[in-house]
GROMACS .gro file of C-alpha atoms in nm:
model
  397
    1UNK     CA    1   9.566  -4.240  -0.046
    2UNK     CA    2   9.330  -4.166   0.250
    3UNK     CA    3   9.394  -4.177   0.592
    4UNK     CA    4   9.149  -4.386   0.736
    5UNK     CA    5   8.809  -4.613   0.639
    6UNK     CA    6   8.484  -4.403   0.656
    7UNK     CA    7   8.185  -4.647   0.755
    8UNK     CA    8   7.938  -4.613   0.493
    9UNK     CA    9   7.607  -4.432   0.431
   10UNK     CA   10   7.269  -4.584   0.527
   11UNK     CA   11   7.016  -4.498   0.256
   12UNK     CA   12   6.659  -4.427   0.327
   13UNK     CA   13   6.549  -4.730   0.152
   14UNK     CA   14   6.834  -4.910   0.363
   15UNK     CA   15   6.697  -4.738   0.698
   16UNK     CA   16   6.372  -4.851   0.630
   17UNK     CA   17   6.510  -5.265   0.572
   18UNK     CA   18   6.636  -5.257   0.803
   19UNK     CA   19   6.360  -5.051   1.013
   20UNK     CA   20   6.141  -5.381   0.906
   21UNK     CA   21   6.379  -5.678   1.020
   22UNK     CA   22   6.186  -5.660   1.350
   23UNK     CA   23   5.892  -5.667   1.303
   24UNK     CA   24   5.910  -5.889   1.047
   25UNK     CA   25   6.091  -6.162   1.208
   26UNK     CA   26   5.825  -6.084   1.518
   27UNK     CA   27   5.481  -6.023   1.362
   28UNK     CA   28   5.285  -6.092   1.665
   29UNK     CA   29   5.483  -5.868   1.885
   30UNK     CA   30   5.474  -5.590   1.627
   31UNK     CA   31   5.103  -5.660   1.536
   32UNK     CA   32   5.023  -5.645   1.964
   33UNK     CA   33   5.262  -5.352   2.037
   34UNK     CA   34   5.109  -5.120   1.700
   35UNK     CA   35   4.749  -5.209   1.890
   36UNK     CA   36   4.807  -5.019   2.155
   37UNK     CA   37   4.883  -4.706   1.922
   38UNK     CA   38   4.586  -4.770   1.707
   39UNK     CA   39   4.362  -4.778   2.017
   40UNK     CA   40   4.496  -4.406   2.169
   41UNK     CA   41   4.491  -4.286   1.785
   42UNK     CA   42   4.165  -4.389   1.711
   43UNK     CA   43   4.018  -4.326   2.022
   44UNK     CA   44   4.150  -3.973   1.971
   45UNK     CA   45   4.027  -3.927   1.606
   46UNK     CA   46   3.661  -4.059   1.682
   47UNK     CA   47   3.606  -3.839   2.013
   48UNK     CA   48   3.719  -3.519   1.755
   49UNK     CA   49   3.533  -3.695   1.446
   50UNK     CA   50   3.223  -3.740   1.633
   51UNK     CA   51   3.231  -3.412   1.807
   52UNK     CA   52   3.295  -3.192   1.485
   53UNK     CA   53   3.020  -3.426   1.293
   54UNK     CA   54   2.719  -3.317   1.583
   55UNK     CA   55   2.867  -2.946   1.568
   56UNK     CA   56   2.855  -2.890   1.214
   57UNK     CA   57   2.501  -3.114   1.213
   58UNK     CA   58   2.427  -2.781   1.441
   59UNK     CA   59   2.601  -2.538   1.256
   60UNK     CA   60   2.336  -2.654   0.947
   61UNK     CA   61   2.025  -2.657   1.180
   62UNK     CA   62   2.122  -2.331   1.289
   63UNK     CA   63   2.183  -2.216   0.898
   64UNK     CA   64   1.832  -2.369   0.780
   65UNK     CA   65   1.622  -2.244   1.134
   66UNK     CA   66   1.797  -1.924   1.160
   67UNK     CA   67   1.914  -1.706   1.457
   68UNK     CA   68   1.670  -1.457   1.385
   69UNK     CA   69   1.390  -1.557   1.579
   70UNK     CA   70   1.322  -1.397   1.938
   71UNK     CA   71   1.081  -1.521   2.207
   72UNK     CA   72   0.888  -1.319   2.427
   73UNK     CA   73   0.674  -1.458   2.738
   74UNK     CA   74   0.583  -1.353   3.046
   75UNK     CA   75   0.755  -1.326   3.342
   76UNK     CA   76   0.712  -1.234   3.739
   77UNK     CA   77   0.490  -0.920   3.853
   78UNK     CA   78   0.666  -0.728   4.199
   79UNK     CA   79   0.493  -0.981   4.391
   80UNK     CA   80   0.604  -1.295   4.250
   81UNK     CA   81   0.277  -1.387   4.021
   82UNK     CA   82   0.336  -1.453   3.710
   83UNK     CA   83   0.248  -1.145   3.459
   84UNK     CA   84   0.061  -1.151   3.176
   85UNK     CA   85   0.094  -1.045   2.837
   86UNK     CA   86  -0.168  -0.788   2.678
   87UNK     CA   87  -0.402  -0.903   2.396
   88UNK     CA   88  -0.253  -0.651   2.118
   89UNK     CA   89   0.092  -0.759   2.194
   90UNK     CA   90   0.146  -0.979   1.884
   91UNK     CA   91   0.009  -0.688   1.696
   92UNK     CA   92   0.240  -0.440   1.864
   93UNK     CA   93   0.545  -0.670   1.814
   94UNK     CA   94   0.493  -0.612   1.444
   95UNK     CA   95   0.536  -0.221   1.456
   96UNK     CA   96   0.918  -0.254   1.544
   97UNK     CA   97   1.149  -0.175   1.282
   98UNK     CA   98   1.339  -0.501   1.142
   99UNK     CA   99   1.047  -0.754   1.219
  100UNK     CA  100   0.963  -0.958   0.946
  101UNK     CA  101   0.699  -1.182   1.051
  102UNK     CA  102   0.521  -1.242   1.416
  103UNK     CA  103   0.338  -1.560   1.584
  104UNK     CA  104   0.167  -1.589   1.903
  105UNK     CA  105   0.038  -1.879   2.103
  106UNK     CA  106  -0.152  -1.854   2.438
  107UNK     CA  107  -0.180  -2.156   2.665
  108UNK     CA  108  -0.570  -2.325   2.685
  109UNK     CA  109  -0.737  -2.429   3.037
  110UNK     CA  110  -0.804  -2.796   2.863
  111UNK     CA  111  -0.625  -3.175   2.798
  112UNK     CA  112  -0.566  -3.340   2.478
  113UNK     CA  113  -0.670  -3.719   2.453
  114UNK     CA  114  -0.761  -3.976   2.247
  115UNK     CA  115  -1.164  -4.027   2.384
  116UNK     CA  116  -1.310  -3.855   2.643
  117UNK     CA  117  -1.290  -4.180   2.873
  118UNK     CA  118  -0.983  -4.115   2.965
  119UNK     CA  119  -0.920  -3.910   3.278
  120UNK     CA  120  -0.877  -3.579   3.237
  121UNK     CA  121  -0.566  -3.618   3.495
  122UNK     CA  122  -0.413  -3.785   3.209
  123UNK     CA  123  -0.234  -3.562   2.990
  124UNK     CA  124   0.075  -3.720   2.849
  125UNK     CA  125   0.282  -3.397   2.886
  126UNK     CA  126   0.060  -3.276   2.616
  127UNK     CA  127  -0.038  -2.888   2.661
  128UNK     CA  128  -0.322  -2.741   2.423
  129UNK     CA  129  -0.208  -2.397   2.324
  130UNK     CA  130  -0.439  -2.118   2.051
  131UNK     CA  131  -0.184  -2.084   1.788
  132UNK     CA  132  -0.207  -1.766   1.524
  133UNK     CA  133  -0.170  -1.882   1.172
  134UNK     CA  134   0.152  -1.754   1.088
  135UNK     CA  135   0.321  -1.983   1.355
  136UNK     CA  136   0.444  -2.239   1.100
  137UNK     CA  137   0.633  -1.966   0.848
  138UNK     CA  138   0.781  -1.765   1.164
  139UNK     CA  139   0.913  -2.084   1.274
  140UNK     CA  140   1.017  -2.209   0.997
  141UNK     CA  141   0.848  -2.524   1.073
  142UNK     CA  142   0.631  -2.772   0.823
  143UNK     CA  143   0.352  -3.003   0.819
  144UNK     CA  144   0.496  -3.366   0.822
  145UNK     CA  145   0.127  -3.460   0.718
  146UNK     CA  146  -0.207  -3.293   0.654
  147UNK     CA  147  -0.223  -2.922   0.683
  148UNK     CA  148  -0.124  -2.666   0.897
  149UNK     CA  149  -0.359  -2.369   1.074
  150UNK     CA  150  -0.460  -2.111   0.817
  151UNK     CA  151  -0.767  -1.872   0.803
  152UNK     CA  152  -1.006  -2.084   0.672
  153UNK     CA  153  -0.994  -2.353   0.981
  154UNK     CA  154  -0.908  -2.164   1.254
  155UNK     CA  155  -1.216  -2.095   1.306
  156UNK     CA  156  -1.347  -2.424   1.379
  157UNK     CA  157  -1.317  -2.712   1.590
  158UNK     CA  158  -0.919  -2.838   1.412
  159UNK     CA  159  -0.622  -2.911   1.596
  160UNK     CA  160  -0.271  -2.948   1.425
  161UNK     CA  161  -0.026  -3.171   1.642
  162UNK     CA  162   0.320  -3.119   1.688
  163UNK     CA  163   0.557  -3.417   1.643
  164UNK     CA  164   0.578  -3.565   2.006
  165UNK     CA  165   0.234  -3.458   2.090
  166UNK     CA  166   0.120  -3.667   1.777
  167UNK     CA  167   0.352  -3.947   1.912
  168UNK     CA  168   0.204  -3.961   2.241
  169UNK     CA  169  -0.112  -4.010   2.130
  170UNK     CA  170  -0.088  -4.231   1.885
  171UNK     CA  171  -0.194  -4.007   1.558
  172UNK     CA  172   0.007  -4.035   1.242
  173UNK     CA  173  -0.221  -3.863   0.972
  174UNK     CA  174  -0.527  -3.648   0.954
  175UNK     CA  175  -0.813  -3.707   0.986
  176UNK     CA  176  -0.844  -3.899   1.305
  177UNK     CA  177  -1.029  -3.717   1.617
  178UNK     CA  178  -0.932  -3.617   1.961
  179UNK     CA  179  -1.124  -3.534   2.293
  180UNK     CA  180  -1.024  -3.129   2.392
  181UNK     CA  181  -1.234  -2.974   2.620
  182UNK     CA  182  -1.598  -3.135   2.578
  183UNK     CA  183  -1.576  -3.200   2.242
  184UNK     CA  184  -1.410  -3.344   1.972
  185UNK     CA  185  -1.126  -3.189   1.748
  186UNK     CA  186  -1.063  -3.292   1.376
  187UNK     CA  187  -0.685  -3.361   1.343
  188UNK     CA  188  -0.589  -3.132   1.040
  189UNK     CA  189  -0.231  -3.262   1.033
  190UNK     CA  190   0.080  -3.381   1.206
  191UNK     CA  191   0.385  -3.110   1.231
  192UNK     CA  192   0.773  -3.187   1.211
  193UNK     CA  193   1.003  -3.130   1.510
  194UNK     CA  194   1.023  -2.764   1.547
  195UNK     CA  195   1.401  -2.713   1.619
  196UNK     CA  196   1.418  -2.413   1.759
  197UNK     CA  197   1.130  -2.445   1.943
  198UNK     CA  198   1.071  -2.772   2.153
  199UNK     CA  199   0.767  -2.701   2.320
  200UNK     CA  200   0.543  -2.645   2.001
  201UNK     CA  201   0.642  -3.049   1.942
  202UNK     CA  202   0.477  -3.120   2.244
  203UNK     CA  203   0.173  -2.899   2.193
  204UNK     CA  204  -0.203  -2.967   2.028
  205UNK     CA  205  -0.218  -2.621   1.817
  206UNK     CA  206  -0.611  -2.477   1.773
  207UNK     CA  207  -0.689  -2.222   1.593
  208UNK     CA  208  -0.683  -1.856   1.783
  209UNK     CA  209  -1.065  -1.809   1.719
  210UNK     CA  210  -1.177  -2.185   1.735
  211UNK     CA  211  -0.977  -2.159   2.139
  212UNK     CA  212  -1.200  -1.836   2.171
  213UNK     CA  213  -1.512  -1.975   2.096
  214UNK     CA  214  -1.508  -2.367   2.188
  215UNK     CA  215  -1.226  -2.365   2.506
  216UNK     CA  216  -1.308  -2.016   2.696
  217UNK     CA  217  -0.951  -1.931   2.592
  218UNK     CA  218  -0.885  -1.563   2.718
  219UNK     CA  219  -0.690  -1.399   2.458
  220UNK     CA  220  -0.375  -1.323   2.628
  221UNK     CA  221  -0.108  -1.453   2.458
  222UNK     CA  222   0.218  -1.675   2.654
  223UNK     CA  223   0.522  -1.724   2.386
  224UNK     CA  224   0.510  -1.430   2.120
  225UNK     CA  225   0.737  -1.556   1.816
  226UNK     CA  226   0.956  -1.284   1.605
  227UNK     CA  227   1.163  -1.322   1.363
  228UNK     CA  228   1.376  -1.015   1.259
  229UNK     CA  229   1.623  -0.917   0.974
  230UNK     CA  230   1.982  -1.042   1.085
  231UNK     CA  231   2.089  -0.703   1.115
  232UNK     CA  232   1.818  -0.630   1.292
  233UNK     CA  233   1.798  -0.856   1.542
  234UNK     CA  234   1.991  -0.649   1.843
  235UNK     CA  235   1.757  -0.356   1.788
  236UNK     CA  236   1.466  -0.523   1.781
  237UNK     CA  237   1.581  -0.758   2.137
  238UNK     CA  238   1.605  -0.427   2.291
  239UNK     CA  239   1.292  -0.320   2.185
  240UNK     CA  240   1.060  -0.588   2.217
  241UNK     CA  241   0.981  -0.568   2.570
  242UNK     CA  242   0.894  -0.237   2.627
  243UNK     CA  243   0.695  -0.273   2.295
  244UNK     CA  244   0.488  -0.584   2.352
  245UNK     CA  245   0.404  -0.419   2.700
  246UNK     CA  246   0.484  -0.060   2.759
  247UNK     CA  247   0.359  -0.035   3.118
  248UNK     CA  248   0.559  -0.306   3.236
  249UNK     CA  249   0.827  -0.423   3.009
  250UNK     CA  250   1.010  -0.550   3.318
  251UNK     CA  251   0.727  -0.836   3.324
  252UNK     CA  252   0.828  -0.991   2.989
  253UNK     CA  253   1.109  -1.249   2.894
  254UNK     CA  254   1.280  -1.204   2.571
  255UNK     CA  255   1.517  -1.470   2.507
  256UNK     CA  256   1.694  -1.660   2.149
  257UNK     CA  257   1.615  -1.958   2.127
  258UNK     CA  258   1.938  -2.043   1.895
  259UNK     CA  259   2.156  -1.911   2.221
  260UNK     CA  260   2.039  -2.268   2.374
  261UNK     CA  261   2.153  -2.473   2.103
  262UNK     CA  262   2.447  -2.244   2.075
  263UNK     CA  263   2.517  -2.318   2.434
  264UNK     CA  264   2.466  -2.697   2.371
  265UNK     CA  265   2.755  -2.698   2.124
  266UNK     CA  266   2.963  -2.565   2.370
  267UNK     CA  267   2.861  -2.815   2.666
  268UNK     CA  268   2.961  -3.102   2.409
  269UNK     CA  269   3.294  -2.971   2.327
  270UNK     CA  270   3.405  -2.916   2.708
  271UNK     CA  271   3.269  -3.340   2.742
  272UNK     CA  272   3.510  -3.388   2.399
  273UNK     CA  273   3.799  -3.253   2.623
  274UNK     CA  274   3.756  -3.511   2.878
  275UNK     CA  275   3.738  -3.767   2.644
  276UNK     CA  276   4.023  -3.646   2.438
  277UNK     CA  277   4.184  -3.678   2.800
  278UNK     CA  278   4.103  -4.089   2.793
  279UNK     CA  279   4.221  -4.116   2.420
  280UNK     CA  280   4.589  -3.927   2.556
  281UNK     CA  281   4.593  -4.170   2.824
  282UNK     CA  282   4.484  -4.488   2.588
  283UNK     CA  283   4.817  -4.354   2.342
  284UNK     CA  284   5.034  -4.318   2.668
  285UNK     CA  285   4.975  -4.706   2.724
  286UNK     CA  286   5.040  -4.756   2.385
  287UNK     CA  287   5.342  -4.581   2.340
  288UNK     CA  288   5.468  -4.755   2.706
  289UNK     CA  289   5.389  -5.108   2.486
  290UNK     CA  290   5.576  -4.979   2.208
  291UNK     CA  291   5.880  -4.871   2.469
  292UNK     CA  292   5.877  -5.226   2.632
  293UNK     CA  293   5.867  -5.357   2.286
  294UNK     CA  294   6.197  -5.226   2.196
  295UNK     CA  295   6.390  -5.293   2.484
  296UNK     CA  296   6.326  -5.675   2.465
  297UNK     CA  297   6.388  -5.639   2.116
  298UNK     CA  298   6.723  -5.493   2.213
  299UNK     CA  299   6.777  -5.726   2.451
  300UNK     CA  300   6.706  -6.058   2.222
  301UNK     CA  301   6.887  -5.969   1.934
  302UNK     CA  302   7.218  -5.870   2.078
  303UNK     CA  303   7.419  -6.095   1.884
  304UNK     CA  304   7.270  -5.921   1.593
  305UNK     CA  305   7.393  -5.605   1.735
  306UNK     CA  306   7.744  -5.717   1.836
  307UNK     CA  307   7.744  -5.879   1.442
  308UNK     CA  308   7.658  -5.561   1.320
  309UNK     CA  309   7.922  -5.362   1.505
  310UNK     CA  310   8.208  -5.614   1.446
  311UNK     CA  311   8.122  -5.567   1.055
  312UNK     CA  312   8.172  -5.190   1.073
  313UNK     CA  313   7.887  -5.058   1.162
  314UNK     CA  314   7.843  -4.746   1.337
  315UNK     CA  315   7.720  -4.678   1.668
  316UNK     CA  316   7.473  -4.381   1.511
  317UNK     CA  317   7.352  -4.647   1.247
  318UNK     CA  318   7.225  -4.918   1.484
  319UNK     CA  319   7.064  -4.603   1.697
  320UNK     CA  320   6.885  -4.512   1.382
  321UNK     CA  321   6.815  -4.877   1.266
  322UNK     CA  322   6.599  -4.933   1.630
  323UNK     CA  323   6.471  -4.563   1.668
  324UNK     CA  324   6.302  -4.631   1.254
  325UNK     CA  325   6.166  -4.998   1.395
  326UNK     CA  326   5.990  -4.792   1.675
  327UNK     CA  327   5.874  -4.525   1.454
  328UNK     CA  328   5.777  -4.802   1.218
  329UNK     CA  329   5.553  -4.973   1.489
  330UNK     CA  330   5.422  -4.611   1.586
  331UNK     CA  331   5.336  -4.545   1.276
  332UNK     CA  332   5.146  -4.870   1.196
  333UNK     CA  333   4.916  -4.848   1.476
  334UNK     CA  334   4.898  -4.467   1.422
  335UNK     CA  335   4.760  -4.503   1.081
  336UNK     CA  336   4.529  -4.800   1.170
  337UNK     CA  337   4.384  -4.589   1.464
  338UNK     CA  338   4.313  -4.309   1.217
  339UNK     CA  339   4.151  -4.506   0.954
  340UNK     CA  340   3.935  -4.661   1.232
  341UNK     CA  341   3.831  -4.368   1.397
  342UNK     CA  342   3.738  -4.263   1.055
  343UNK     CA  343   3.506  -4.562   1.020
  344UNK     CA  344   3.372  -4.493   1.373
  345UNK     CA  345   3.291  -4.167   1.315
  346UNK     CA  346   3.066  -4.285   0.949
  347UNK     CA  347   2.876  -4.516   1.098
  348UNK     CA  348   2.814  -4.305   1.427
  349UNK     CA  349   2.739  -3.980   1.216
  350UNK     CA  350   2.519  -4.205   0.981
  351UNK     CA  351   2.336  -4.354   1.274
  352UNK     CA  352   2.223  -4.038   1.396
  353UNK     CA  353   2.192  -3.861   1.080
  354UNK     CA  354   2.456  -3.616   1.074
  355UNK     CA  355   2.693  -3.542   0.824
  356UNK     CA  356   3.025  -3.710   0.854
  357UNK     CA  357   3.317  -3.450   0.924
  358UNK     CA  358   3.710  -3.520   1.053
  359UNK     CA  359   3.884  -3.230   1.037
  360UNK     CA  360   4.222  -3.207   0.871
  361UNK     CA  361   4.423  -3.111   1.183
  362UNK     CA  362   4.288  -3.398   1.373
  363UNK     CA  363   4.433  -3.610   1.132
  364UNK     CA  364   4.768  -3.411   1.118
  365UNK     CA  365   4.738  -3.400   1.507
  366UNK     CA  366   4.731  -3.825   1.497
  367UNK     CA  367   5.037  -3.792   1.278
  368UNK     CA  368   5.228  -3.565   1.442
  369UNK     CA  369   5.113  -3.774   1.802
  370UNK     CA  370   5.237  -4.057   1.640
  371UNK     CA  371   5.534  -3.974   1.546
  372UNK     CA  372   5.576  -3.880   1.876
  373UNK     CA  373   5.530  -4.125   2.079
  374UNK     CA  374   5.711  -4.357   1.842
  375UNK     CA  375   6.054  -4.142   1.873
  376UNK     CA  376   5.987  -4.098   2.257
  377UNK     CA  377   5.963  -4.461   2.305
  378UNK     CA  378   6.221  -4.600   2.096
  379UNK     CA  379   6.474  -4.331   2.204
  380UNK     CA  380   6.588  -4.546   2.496
  381UNK     CA  381   6.599  -4.846   2.326
  382UNK     CA  382   6.790  -4.712   2.037
  383UNK     CA  383   7.050  -4.540   2.255
  384UNK     CA  384   7.164  -4.856   2.504
  385UNK     CA  385   7.149  -5.065   2.158
  386UNK     CA  386   7.410  -4.832   1.970
  387UNK     CA  387   7.604  -4.847   2.338
  388UNK     CA  388   7.665  -5.214   2.302
  389UNK     CA  389   8.006  -5.358   2.277
  390UNK     CA  390   8.046  -5.591   1.959
  391UNK     CA  391   8.290  -5.787   2.171
  392UNK     CA  392   8.074  -5.802   2.487
  393UNK     CA  393   7.745  -5.866   2.242
  394UNK     CA  394   7.885  -6.116   2.073
  395UNK     CA  395   8.011  -6.325   2.371
  396UNK     CA  396   7.752  -6.300   2.597
  397UNK     CA  397   7.472  -6.396   2.315
   0.00000   0.00000   0.00000
């Protein structure tokens, strides 16, 4: 015969049933404890998901619009005055190796209004610009309604409105007329948002020749848009200033519009870090709630603990029971929080027109955080329960 009795081993199913005993006996308290963890996990999952969805939308926009668009504009002279690009600058930019298309706009000293009775000072923030016919193609912009400028209509008093300009003027279809300078111009079309060139959205675009003939445009471009082959962008960027203005390349500003979107994504990522910190605080509060619930549970269930110990349960088994209960409470809260965070992400992305994205690593991180909170929150109550003396627990119960 054996010299002593060996304690019974708890199977995983037994541990699960023992861990569920407390939440089943006090469901309202269990729900409230799990709710704190759920809110923390939901906050963290939602923040990560919304940030990832916004970045995915931005990446898709960049893929659609391209990162190979460059802009050249006048800088300042040595004396601080605004410089002026040569008339031939757009044609000279086309000669750079690797350039696939070039377009230009030029500021026109005129305002656009619905009628001539509106004071000229009321501009609604809309600028009038001369534009070359290749502008929509270079910007990869399309007409939302009507037509864009072409070789046939660019010589006559017609205008194409940017998306924001059309909204501010209350024009939503071609065929309407607007007052530019001192005459009527027919609306040829309305552009969809330009993406990489938001200044076009707030502009009324007139053909280059028509601007010179009817509005006194001097023919000097103020912005040159250059589309380059993907592999040639660095070389084109280096050569652009000295090509469009060989005499004064230092007076030419060259920029890459896609860099602004990348900077915007980086700023959004930094703000996401702050919100994640808030989510971590909420999760910590939820963990404290679970720990508090477990401590109270140990105090209220001393008779149960004493009875289990007197029937042969070891300290390790009691510790396992209460640790399992804490993990289950946190696990339920984490699962609910993950689902809630994913739902919030999907709803927000749907409203904004973004693709809903919840990274897999975020789901794994939520699970890991849930288990960590459950283990930490339940460790002290489980050890306290395991240290209880069977006789003392039964005597004071």
